[in-house]
PDB file of C-alpha atoms and ligand atoms in Angstrom:
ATOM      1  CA  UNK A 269     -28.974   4.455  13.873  1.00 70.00           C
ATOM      2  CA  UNK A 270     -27.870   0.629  14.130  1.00 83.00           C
ATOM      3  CA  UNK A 271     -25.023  -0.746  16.294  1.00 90.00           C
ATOM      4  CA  UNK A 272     -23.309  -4.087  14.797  1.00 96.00           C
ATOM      5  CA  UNK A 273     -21.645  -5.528  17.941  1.00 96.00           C
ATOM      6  CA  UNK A 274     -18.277  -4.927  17.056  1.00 97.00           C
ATOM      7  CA  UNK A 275     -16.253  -4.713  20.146  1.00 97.00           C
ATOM      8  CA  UNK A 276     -13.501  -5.653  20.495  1.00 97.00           C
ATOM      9  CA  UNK A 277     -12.832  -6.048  16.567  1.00 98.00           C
ATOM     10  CA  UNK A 278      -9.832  -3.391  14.785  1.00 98.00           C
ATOM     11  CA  UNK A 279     -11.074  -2.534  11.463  1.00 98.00           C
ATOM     12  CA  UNK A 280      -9.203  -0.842   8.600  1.00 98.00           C
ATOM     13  CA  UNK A 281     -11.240   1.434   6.165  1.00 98.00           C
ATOM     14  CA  UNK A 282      -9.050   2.713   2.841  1.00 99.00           C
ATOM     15  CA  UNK A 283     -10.397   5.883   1.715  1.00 98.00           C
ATOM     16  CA  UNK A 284     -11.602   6.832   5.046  1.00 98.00           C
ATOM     17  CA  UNK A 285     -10.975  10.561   5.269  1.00 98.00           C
ATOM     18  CA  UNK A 286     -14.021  11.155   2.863  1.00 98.00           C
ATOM     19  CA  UNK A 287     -17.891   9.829   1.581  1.00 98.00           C
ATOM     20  CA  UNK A 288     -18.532   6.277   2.191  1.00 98.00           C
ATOM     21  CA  UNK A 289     -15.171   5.399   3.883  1.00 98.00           C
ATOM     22  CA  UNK A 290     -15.789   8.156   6.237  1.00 98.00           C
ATOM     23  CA  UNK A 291     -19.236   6.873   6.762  1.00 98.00           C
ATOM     24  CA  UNK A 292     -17.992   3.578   7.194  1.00 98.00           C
ATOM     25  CA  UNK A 293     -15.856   4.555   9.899  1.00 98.00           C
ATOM     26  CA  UNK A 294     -18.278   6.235  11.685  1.00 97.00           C
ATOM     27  CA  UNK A 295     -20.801   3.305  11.782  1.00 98.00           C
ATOM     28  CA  UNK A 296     -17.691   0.967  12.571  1.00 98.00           C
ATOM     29  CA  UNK A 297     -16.546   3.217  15.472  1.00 97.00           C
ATOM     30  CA  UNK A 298     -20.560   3.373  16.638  1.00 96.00           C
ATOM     31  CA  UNK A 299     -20.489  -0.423  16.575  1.00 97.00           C
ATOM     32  CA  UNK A 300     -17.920  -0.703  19.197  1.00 97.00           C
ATOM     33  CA  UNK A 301     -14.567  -1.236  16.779  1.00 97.00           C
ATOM     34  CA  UNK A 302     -11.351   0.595  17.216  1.00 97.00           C
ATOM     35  CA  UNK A 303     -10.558   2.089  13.405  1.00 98.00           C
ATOM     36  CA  UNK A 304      -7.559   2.813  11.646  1.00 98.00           C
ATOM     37  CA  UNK A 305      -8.355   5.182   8.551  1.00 98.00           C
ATOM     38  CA  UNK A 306      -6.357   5.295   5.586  1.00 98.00           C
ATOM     39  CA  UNK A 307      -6.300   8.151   2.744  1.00 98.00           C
ATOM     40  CA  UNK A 308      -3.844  10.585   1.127  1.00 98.00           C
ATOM     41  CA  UNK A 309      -4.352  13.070   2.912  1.00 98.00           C
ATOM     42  CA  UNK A 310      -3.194  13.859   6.746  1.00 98.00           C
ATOM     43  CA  UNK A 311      -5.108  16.804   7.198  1.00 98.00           C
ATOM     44  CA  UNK A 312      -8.190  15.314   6.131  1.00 98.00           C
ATOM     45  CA  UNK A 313      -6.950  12.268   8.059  1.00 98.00           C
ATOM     46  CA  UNK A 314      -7.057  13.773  11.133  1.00 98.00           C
ATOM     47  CA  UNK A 315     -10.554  15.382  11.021  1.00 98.00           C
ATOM     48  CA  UNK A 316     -12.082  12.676  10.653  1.00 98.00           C
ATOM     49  CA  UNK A 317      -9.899  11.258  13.807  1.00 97.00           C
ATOM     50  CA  UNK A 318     -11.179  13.883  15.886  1.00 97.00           C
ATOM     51  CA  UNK A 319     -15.489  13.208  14.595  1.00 97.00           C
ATOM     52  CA  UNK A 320     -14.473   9.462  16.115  1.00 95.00           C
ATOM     53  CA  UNK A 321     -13.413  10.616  19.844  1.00 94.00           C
ATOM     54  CA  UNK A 322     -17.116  10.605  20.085  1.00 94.00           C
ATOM     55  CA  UNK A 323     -16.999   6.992  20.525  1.00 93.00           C
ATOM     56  CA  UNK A 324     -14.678   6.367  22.857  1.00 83.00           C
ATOM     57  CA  UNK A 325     -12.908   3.418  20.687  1.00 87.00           C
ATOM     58  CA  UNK A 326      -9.490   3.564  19.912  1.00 93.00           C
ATOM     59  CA  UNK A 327      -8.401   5.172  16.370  1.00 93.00           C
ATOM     60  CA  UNK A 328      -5.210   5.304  14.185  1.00 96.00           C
ATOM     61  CA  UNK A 329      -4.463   7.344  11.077  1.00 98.00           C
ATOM     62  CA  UNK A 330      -2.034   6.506   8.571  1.00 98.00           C
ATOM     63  CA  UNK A 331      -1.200   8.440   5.435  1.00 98.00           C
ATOM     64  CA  UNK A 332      -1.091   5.576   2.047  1.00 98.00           C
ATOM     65  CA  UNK A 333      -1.124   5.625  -1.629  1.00 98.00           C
ATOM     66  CA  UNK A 334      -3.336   2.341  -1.410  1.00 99.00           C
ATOM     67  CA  UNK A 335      -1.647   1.482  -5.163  1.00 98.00           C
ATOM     68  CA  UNK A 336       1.843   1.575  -3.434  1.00 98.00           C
ATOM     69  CA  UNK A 337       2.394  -2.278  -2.685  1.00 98.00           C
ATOM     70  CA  UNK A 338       4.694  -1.812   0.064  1.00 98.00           C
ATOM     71  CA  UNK A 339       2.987   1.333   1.788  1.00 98.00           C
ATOM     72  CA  UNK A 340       0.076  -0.766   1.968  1.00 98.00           C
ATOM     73  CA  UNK A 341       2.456  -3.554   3.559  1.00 98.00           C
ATOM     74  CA  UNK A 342       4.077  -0.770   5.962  1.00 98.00           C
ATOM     75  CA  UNK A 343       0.801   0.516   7.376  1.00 98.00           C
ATOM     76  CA  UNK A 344      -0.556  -2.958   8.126  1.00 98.00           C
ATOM     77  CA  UNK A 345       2.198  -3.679   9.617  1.00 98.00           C
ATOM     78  CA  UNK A 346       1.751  -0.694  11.658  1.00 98.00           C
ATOM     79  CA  UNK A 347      -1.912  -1.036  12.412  1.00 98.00           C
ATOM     80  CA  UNK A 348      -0.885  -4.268  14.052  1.00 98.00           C
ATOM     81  CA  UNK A 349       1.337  -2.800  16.032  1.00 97.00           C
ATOM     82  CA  UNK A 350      -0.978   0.225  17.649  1.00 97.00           C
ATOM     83  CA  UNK A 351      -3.960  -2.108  17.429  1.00 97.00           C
ATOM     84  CA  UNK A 352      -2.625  -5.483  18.137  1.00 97.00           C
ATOM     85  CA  UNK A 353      -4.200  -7.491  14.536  1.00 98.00           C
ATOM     86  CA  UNK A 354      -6.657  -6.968  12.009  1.00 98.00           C
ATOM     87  CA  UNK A 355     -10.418  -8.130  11.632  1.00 98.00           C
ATOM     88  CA  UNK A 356     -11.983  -6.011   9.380  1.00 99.00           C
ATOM     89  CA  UNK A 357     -10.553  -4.179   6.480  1.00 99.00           C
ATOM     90  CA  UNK A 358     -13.106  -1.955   4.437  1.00 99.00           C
ATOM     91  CA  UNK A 359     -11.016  -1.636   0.809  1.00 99.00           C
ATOM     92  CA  UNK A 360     -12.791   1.659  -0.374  1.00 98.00           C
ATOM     93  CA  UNK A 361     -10.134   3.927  -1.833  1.00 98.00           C
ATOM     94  CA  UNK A 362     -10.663   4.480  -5.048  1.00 98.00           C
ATOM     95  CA  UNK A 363     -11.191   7.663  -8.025  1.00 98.00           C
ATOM     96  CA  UNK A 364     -13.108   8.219 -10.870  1.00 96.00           C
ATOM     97  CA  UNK A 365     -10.817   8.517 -13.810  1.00 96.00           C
ATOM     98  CA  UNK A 366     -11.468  10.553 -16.605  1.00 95.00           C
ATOM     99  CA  UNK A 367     -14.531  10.604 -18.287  1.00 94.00           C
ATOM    100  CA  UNK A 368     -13.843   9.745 -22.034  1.00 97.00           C
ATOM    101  CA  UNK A 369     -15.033   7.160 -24.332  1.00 98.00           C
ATOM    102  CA  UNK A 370     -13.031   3.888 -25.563  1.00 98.00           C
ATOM    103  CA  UNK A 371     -11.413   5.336 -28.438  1.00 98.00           C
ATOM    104  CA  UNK A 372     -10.088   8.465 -26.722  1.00 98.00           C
ATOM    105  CA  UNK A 373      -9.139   7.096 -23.010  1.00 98.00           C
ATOM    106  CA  UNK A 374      -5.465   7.565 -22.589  1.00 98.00           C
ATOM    107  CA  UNK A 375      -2.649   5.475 -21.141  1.00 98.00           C
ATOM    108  CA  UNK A 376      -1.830   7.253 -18.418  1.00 98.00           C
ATOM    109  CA  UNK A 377      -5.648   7.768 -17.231  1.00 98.00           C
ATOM    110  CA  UNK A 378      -6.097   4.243 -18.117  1.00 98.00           C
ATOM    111  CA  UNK A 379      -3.240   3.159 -16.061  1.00 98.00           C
ATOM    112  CA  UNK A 380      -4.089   5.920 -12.643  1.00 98.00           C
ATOM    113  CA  UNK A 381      -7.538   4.266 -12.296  1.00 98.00           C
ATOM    114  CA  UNK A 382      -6.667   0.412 -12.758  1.00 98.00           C
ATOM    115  CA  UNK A 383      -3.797   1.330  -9.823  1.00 99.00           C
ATOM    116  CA  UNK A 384      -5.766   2.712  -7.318  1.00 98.00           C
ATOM    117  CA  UNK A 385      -8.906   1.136  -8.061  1.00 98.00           C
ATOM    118  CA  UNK A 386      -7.665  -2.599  -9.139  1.00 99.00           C
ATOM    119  CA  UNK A 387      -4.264  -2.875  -7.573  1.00 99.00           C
ATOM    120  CA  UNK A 388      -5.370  -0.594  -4.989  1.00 99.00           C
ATOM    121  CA  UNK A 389      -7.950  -2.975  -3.571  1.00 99.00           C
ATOM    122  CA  UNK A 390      -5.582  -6.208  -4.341  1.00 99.00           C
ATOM    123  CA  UNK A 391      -2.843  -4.896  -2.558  1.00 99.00           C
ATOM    124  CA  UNK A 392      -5.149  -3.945   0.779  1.00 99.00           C
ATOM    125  CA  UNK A 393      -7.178  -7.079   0.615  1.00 99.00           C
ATOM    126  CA  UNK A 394      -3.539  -9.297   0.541  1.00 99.00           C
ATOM    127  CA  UNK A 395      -2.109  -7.238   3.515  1.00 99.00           C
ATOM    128  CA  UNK A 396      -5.483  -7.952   5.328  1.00 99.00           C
ATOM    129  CA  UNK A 397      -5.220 -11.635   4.604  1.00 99.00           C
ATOM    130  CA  UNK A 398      -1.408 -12.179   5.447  1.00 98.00           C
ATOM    131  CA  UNK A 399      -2.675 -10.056   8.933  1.00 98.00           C
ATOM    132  CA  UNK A 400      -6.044 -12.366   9.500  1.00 98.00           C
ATOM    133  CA  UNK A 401      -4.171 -15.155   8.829  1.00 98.00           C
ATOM    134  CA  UNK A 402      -1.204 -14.377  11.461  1.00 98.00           C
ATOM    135  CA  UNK A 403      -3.903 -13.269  14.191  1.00 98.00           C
ATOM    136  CA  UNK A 404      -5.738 -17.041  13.630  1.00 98.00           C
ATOM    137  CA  UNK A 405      -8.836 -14.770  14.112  1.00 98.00           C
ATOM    138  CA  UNK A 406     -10.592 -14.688  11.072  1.00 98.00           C
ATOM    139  CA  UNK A 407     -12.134 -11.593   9.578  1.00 98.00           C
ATOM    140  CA  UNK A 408     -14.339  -9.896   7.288  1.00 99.00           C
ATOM    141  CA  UNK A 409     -12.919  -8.138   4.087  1.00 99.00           C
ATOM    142  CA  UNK A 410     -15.336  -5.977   2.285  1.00 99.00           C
ATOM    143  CA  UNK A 411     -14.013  -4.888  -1.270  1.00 99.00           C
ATOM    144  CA  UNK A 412     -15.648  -1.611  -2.322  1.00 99.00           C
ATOM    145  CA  UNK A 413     -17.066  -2.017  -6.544  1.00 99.00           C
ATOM    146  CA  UNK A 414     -19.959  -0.456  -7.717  1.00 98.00           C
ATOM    147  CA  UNK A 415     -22.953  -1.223 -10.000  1.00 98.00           C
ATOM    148  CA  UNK A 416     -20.255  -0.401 -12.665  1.00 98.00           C
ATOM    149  CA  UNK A 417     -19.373  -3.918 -11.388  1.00 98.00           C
ATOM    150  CA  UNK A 418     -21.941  -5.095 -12.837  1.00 98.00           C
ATOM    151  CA  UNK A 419     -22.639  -3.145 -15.921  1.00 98.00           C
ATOM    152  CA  UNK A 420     -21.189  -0.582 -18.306  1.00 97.00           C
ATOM    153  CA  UNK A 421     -21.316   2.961 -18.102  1.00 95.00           C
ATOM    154  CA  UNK A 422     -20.394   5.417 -21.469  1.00 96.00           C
ATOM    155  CA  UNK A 423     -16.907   7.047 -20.728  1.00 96.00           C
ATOM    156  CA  UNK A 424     -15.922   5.141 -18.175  1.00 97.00           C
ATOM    157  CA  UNK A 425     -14.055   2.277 -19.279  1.00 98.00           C
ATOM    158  CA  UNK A 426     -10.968   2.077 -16.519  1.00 98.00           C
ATOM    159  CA  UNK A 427     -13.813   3.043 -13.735  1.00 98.00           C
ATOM    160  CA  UNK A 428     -15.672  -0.471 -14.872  1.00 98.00           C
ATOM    161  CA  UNK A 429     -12.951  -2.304 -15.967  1.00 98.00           C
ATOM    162  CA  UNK A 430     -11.494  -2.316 -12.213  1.00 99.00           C
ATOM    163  CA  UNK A 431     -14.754  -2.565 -10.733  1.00 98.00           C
ATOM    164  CA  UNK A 432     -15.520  -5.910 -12.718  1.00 99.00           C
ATOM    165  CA  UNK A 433     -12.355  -7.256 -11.356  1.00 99.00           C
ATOM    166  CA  UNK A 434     -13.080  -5.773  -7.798  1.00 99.00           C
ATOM    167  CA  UNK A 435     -15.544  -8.574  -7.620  1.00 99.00           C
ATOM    168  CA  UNK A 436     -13.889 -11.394  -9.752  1.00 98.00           C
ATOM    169  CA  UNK A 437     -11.106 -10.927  -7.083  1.00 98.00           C
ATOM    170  CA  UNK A 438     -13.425 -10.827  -4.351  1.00 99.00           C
ATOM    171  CA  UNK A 439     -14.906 -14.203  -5.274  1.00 98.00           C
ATOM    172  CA  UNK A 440     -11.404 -16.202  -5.444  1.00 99.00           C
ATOM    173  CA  UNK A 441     -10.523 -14.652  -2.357  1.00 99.00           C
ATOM    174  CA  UNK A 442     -13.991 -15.764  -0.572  1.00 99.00           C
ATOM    175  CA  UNK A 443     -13.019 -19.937  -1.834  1.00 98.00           C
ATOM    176  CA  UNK A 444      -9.178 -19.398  -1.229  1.00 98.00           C
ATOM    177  CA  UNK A 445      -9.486 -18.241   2.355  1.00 98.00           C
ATOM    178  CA  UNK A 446     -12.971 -19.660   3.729  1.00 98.00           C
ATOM    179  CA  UNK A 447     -11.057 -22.460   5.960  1.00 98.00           C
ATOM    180  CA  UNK A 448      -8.515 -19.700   7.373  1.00 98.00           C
ATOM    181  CA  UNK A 449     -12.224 -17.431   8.492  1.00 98.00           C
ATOM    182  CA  UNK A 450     -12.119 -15.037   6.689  1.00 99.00           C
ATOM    183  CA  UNK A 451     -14.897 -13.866   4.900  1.00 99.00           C
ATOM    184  CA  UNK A 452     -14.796 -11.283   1.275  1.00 99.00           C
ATOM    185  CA  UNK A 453     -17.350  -9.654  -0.292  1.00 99.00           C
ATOM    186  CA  UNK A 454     -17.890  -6.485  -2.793  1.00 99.00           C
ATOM    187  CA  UNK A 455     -20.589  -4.086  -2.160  1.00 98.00           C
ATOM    188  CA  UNK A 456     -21.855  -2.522  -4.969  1.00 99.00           C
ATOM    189  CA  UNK A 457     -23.381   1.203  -4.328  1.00 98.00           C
ATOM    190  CA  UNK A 458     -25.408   3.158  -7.116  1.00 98.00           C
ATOM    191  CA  UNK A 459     -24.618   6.936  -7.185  1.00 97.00           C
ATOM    192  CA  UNK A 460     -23.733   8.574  -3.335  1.00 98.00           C
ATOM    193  CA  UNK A 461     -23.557  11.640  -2.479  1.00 97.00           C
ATOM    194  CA  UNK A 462     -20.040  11.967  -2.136  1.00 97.00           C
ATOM    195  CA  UNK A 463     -17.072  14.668  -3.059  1.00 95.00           C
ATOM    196  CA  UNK A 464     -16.038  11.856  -5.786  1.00 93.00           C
ATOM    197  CA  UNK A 465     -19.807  12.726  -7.552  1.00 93.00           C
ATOM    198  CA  UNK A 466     -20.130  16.224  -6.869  1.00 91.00           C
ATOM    199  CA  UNK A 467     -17.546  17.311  -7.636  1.00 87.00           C
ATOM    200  CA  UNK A 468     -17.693  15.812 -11.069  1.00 83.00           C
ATOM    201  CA  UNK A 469     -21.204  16.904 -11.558  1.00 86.00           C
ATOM    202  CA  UNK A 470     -23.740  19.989 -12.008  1.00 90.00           C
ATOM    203  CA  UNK A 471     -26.780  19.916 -10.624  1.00 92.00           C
ATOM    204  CA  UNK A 472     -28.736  19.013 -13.887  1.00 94.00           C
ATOM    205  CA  UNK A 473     -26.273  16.074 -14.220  1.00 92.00           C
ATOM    206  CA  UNK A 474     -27.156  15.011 -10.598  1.00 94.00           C
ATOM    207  CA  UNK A 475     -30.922  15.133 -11.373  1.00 95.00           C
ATOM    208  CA  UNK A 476     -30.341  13.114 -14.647  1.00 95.00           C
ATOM    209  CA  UNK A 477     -28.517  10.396 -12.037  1.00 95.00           C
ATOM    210  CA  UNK A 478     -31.016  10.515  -9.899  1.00 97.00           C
ATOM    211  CA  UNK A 479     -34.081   9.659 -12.502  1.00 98.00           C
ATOM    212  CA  UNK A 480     -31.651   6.196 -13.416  1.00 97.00           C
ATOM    213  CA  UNK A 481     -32.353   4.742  -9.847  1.00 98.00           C
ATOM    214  CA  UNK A 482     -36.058   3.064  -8.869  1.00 98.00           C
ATOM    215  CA  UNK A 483     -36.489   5.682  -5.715  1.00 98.00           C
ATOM    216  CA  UNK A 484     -35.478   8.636  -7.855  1.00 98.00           C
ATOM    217  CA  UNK A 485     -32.688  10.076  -5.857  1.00 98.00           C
ATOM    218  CA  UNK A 486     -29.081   9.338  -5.297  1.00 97.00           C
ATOM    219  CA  UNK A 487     -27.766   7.754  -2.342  1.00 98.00           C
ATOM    220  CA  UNK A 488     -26.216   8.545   1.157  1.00 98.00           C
ATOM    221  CA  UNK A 489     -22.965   7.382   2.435  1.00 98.00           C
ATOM    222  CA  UNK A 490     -24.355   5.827   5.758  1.00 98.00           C
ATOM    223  CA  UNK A 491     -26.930   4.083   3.324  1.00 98.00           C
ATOM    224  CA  UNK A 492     -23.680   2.270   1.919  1.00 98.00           C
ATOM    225  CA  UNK A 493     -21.878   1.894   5.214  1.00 98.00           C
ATOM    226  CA  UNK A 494     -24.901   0.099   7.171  1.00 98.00           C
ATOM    227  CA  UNK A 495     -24.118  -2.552   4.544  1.00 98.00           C
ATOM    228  CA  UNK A 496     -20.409  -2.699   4.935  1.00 98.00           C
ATOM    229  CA  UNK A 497     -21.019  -2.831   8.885  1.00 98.00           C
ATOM    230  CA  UNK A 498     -23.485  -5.790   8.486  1.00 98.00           C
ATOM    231  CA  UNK A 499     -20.895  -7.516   6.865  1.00 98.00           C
ATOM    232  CA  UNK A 500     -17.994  -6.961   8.829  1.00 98.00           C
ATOM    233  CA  UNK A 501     -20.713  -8.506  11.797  1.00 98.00           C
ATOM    234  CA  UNK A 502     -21.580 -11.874  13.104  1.00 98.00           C
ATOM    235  CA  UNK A 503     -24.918 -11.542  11.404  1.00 98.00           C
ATOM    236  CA  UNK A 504     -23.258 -11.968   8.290  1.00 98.00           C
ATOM    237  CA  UNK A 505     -21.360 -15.480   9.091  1.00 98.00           C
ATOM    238  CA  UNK A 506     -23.392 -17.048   6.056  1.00 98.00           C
ATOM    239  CA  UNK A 507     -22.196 -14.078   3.342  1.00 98.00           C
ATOM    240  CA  UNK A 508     -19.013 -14.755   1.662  1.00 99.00           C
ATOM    241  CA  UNK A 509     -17.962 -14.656  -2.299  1.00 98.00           C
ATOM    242  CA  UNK A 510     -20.995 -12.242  -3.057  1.00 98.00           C
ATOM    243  CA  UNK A 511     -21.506  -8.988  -4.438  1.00 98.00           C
ATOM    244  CA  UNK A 512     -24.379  -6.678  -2.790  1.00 98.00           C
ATOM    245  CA  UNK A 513     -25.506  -3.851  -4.902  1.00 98.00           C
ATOM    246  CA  UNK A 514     -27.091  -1.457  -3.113  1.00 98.00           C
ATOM    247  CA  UNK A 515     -28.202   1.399  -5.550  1.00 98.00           C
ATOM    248  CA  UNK A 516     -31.833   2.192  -4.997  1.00 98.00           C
ATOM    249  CA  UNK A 517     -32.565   0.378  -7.431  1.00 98.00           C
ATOM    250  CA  UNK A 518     -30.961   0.766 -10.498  1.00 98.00           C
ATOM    251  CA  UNK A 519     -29.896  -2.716 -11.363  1.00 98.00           C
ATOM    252  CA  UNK A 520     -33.182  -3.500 -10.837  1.00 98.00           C
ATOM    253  CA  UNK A 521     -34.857  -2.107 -14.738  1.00 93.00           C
TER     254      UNK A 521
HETATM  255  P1  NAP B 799     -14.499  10.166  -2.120  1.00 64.41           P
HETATM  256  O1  NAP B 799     -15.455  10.942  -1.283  1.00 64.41           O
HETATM  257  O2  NAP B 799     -13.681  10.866  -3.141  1.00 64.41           O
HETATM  258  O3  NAP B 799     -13.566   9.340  -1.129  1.00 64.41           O
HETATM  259  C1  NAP B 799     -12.521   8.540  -1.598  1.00 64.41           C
HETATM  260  C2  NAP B 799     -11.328   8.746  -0.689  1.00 64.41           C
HETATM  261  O4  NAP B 799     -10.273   7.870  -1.151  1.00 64.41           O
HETATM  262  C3  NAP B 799     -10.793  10.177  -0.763  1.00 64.41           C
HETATM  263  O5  NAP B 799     -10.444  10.664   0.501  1.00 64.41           O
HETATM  264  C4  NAP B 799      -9.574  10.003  -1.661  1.00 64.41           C
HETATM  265  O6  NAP B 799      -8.577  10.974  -1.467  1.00 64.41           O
HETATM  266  C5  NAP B 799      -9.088   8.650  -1.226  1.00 64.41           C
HETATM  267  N1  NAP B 799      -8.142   8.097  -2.193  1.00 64.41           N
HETATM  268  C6  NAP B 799      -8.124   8.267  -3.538  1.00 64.41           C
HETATM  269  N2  NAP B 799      -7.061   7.649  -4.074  1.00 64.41           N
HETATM  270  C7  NAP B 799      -6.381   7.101  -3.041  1.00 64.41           C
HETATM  271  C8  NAP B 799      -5.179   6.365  -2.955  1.00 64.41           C
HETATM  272  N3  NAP B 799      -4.452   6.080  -4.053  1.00 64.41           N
HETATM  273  N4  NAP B 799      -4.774   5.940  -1.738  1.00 64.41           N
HETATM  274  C9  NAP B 799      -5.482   6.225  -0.633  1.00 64.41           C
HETATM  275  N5  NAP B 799      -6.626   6.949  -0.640  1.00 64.41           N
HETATM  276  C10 NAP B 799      -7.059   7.384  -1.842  1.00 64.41           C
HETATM  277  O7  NAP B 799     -15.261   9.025  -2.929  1.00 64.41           O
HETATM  278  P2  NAP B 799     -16.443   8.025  -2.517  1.00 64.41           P
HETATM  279  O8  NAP B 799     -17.574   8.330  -3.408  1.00 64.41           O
HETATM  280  O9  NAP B 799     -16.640   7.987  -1.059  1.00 64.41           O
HETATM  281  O10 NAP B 799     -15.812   6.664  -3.057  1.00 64.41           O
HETATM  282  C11 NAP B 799     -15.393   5.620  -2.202  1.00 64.41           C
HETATM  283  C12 NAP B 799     -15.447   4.321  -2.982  1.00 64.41           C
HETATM  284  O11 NAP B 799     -16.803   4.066  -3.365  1.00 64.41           O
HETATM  285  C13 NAP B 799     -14.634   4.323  -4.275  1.00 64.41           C
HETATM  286  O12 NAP B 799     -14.017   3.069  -4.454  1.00 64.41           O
HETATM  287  C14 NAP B 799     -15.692   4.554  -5.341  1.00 64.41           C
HETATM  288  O13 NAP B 799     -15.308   4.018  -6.586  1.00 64.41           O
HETATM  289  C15 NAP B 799     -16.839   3.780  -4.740  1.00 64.41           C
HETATM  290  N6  NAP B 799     -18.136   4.155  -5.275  1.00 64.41           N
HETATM  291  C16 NAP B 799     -18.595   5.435  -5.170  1.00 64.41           C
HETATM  292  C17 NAP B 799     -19.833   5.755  -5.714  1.00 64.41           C
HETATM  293  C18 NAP B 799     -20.396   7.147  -5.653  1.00 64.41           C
HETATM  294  O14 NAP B 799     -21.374   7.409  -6.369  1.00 64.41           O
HETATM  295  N7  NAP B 799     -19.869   8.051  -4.830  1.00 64.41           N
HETATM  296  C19 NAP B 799     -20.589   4.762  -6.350  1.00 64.41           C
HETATM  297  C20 NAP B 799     -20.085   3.474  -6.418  1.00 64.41           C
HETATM  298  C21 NAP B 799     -18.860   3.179  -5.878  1.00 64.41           C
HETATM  299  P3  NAP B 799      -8.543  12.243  -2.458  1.00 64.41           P
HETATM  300  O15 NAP B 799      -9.694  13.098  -2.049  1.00 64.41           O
HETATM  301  O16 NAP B 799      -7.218  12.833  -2.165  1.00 64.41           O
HETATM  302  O17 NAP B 799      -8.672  11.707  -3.861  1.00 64.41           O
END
């Protein structure tokens, strides 16, 4: 298991009650950070609280619709306070949406997945600016997309559509804010292992999935997060503006 040298950094992960933000807290919290972990749920919140005592670091929970402009606003505002500023904020909320095709993909589903998945990651990554920008520290924003960043998918439209401007957004941000320090970038996973897949999917599905990536499996959530930690790290000081798939391959055919 790798250690990134975090210490002393406060790191926000969206989403982190479950999959890959949970993941990335852990490897966060393992690389010497104190994390504050934002989801829906408080429950789910706070066991995921508890699995970071191991580390010794200090933690924070807060419960946020991420596509609620000024809840995101209020909990920033509130991680500063517990945690003194902001230098890492993993934007990884997000949901699938309905699967439908073009023609039949309603408003409102339309609408649910560009808010959490779009606006959702707009509104976090703004809050962590205005926050790395008050601190004078700098910081390292990593914007969670997906290969459905980079290509289309049948049935999901709203998924792709937000994920495509997950990175486009991720880019401006990298030129605007480069002289304040502050570094974006999108990661990109393939299919995890996650409640957000399984969920979704029977096991034949799964296998299907699986056979669309070079290595012939889907992927783990710390697979994802060692990523996201190497980017929130010193040893990425030359990484800004970019989008990292990491999907086992299957951007690759
Ligand atoms: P997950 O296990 O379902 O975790 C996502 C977490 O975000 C859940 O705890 C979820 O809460 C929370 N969330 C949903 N809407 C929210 C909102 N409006 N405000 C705050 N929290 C909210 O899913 P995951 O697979 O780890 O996905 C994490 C990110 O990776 C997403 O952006 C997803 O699009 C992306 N991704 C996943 C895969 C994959 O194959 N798993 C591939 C590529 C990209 P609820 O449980 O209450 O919904």
């Amino acid at each position: 298991m790798n250690s990134y040298g975090l210490g002393g950094r406060v790191a926000v992960v969206t989403g982190g009650a479950s999959g890959i933000g949970r993941a990335c807290a852990h490897v966060l919290a393992r690389s010497g950070a104190d994390v504050s972990i934002w989801d829906r749920d408080r429950a789910a919140i706070d066991l995921v609280l508890k699995e970071l005592e191991a580390y010794d670091f200090r933690s924070h929970g807060a419960v946020v619709d991420v596509g609620d402009a000024a809840a995101v606003d209020a909990a920033m505002d509130e991680v500063r306070e517990a945690l003194g500023h902001v230098d890492i904020a993993v934007c990884n909320a997000g949901i699938g949406g309905a699967a439908a095709t073009s023609g039949d993909y309603t408003d409102e589903e339309w609408h649910e997945v560009i808010r959490v998945n779009l606006d959702g990651v707009f509104y976090t990554q703004r809050a962590a600016i205005r926050a790395m920008k008050a601190s004078g520290r700098g910081g390292s924003i990593i914007n969670m997309a997906s290969i459905l960043g980079a290509v289309g998918f049948p049935t999901a439209s709203a998924y792709t559509a937000a994920k495509h401007g997950v990175v486009g957004l991720t880019q401006v941000a990298a030129w605007e804010h480069a002289a304040d320090h502050i570094r974006v970038n999108a990661v990109g996973p393939g299919f995890i292992r996650t409640p957000l897949v399984e969920t979704h999917l029977d096991a034949a599905a799964l296998e299907s999935l699986a056979a669309q990536h070079a290595l012939q499996r889907i992927g783990e959530p710390e697979e994802v997060a060692e990523l996201v930690a190497w980017l929130a790290s010193d040893g990425a000081s030359f990484a800004t503006g970019t989008y990292y798939p990491i999907d086992g391959g299957f951007l690759a055919r």
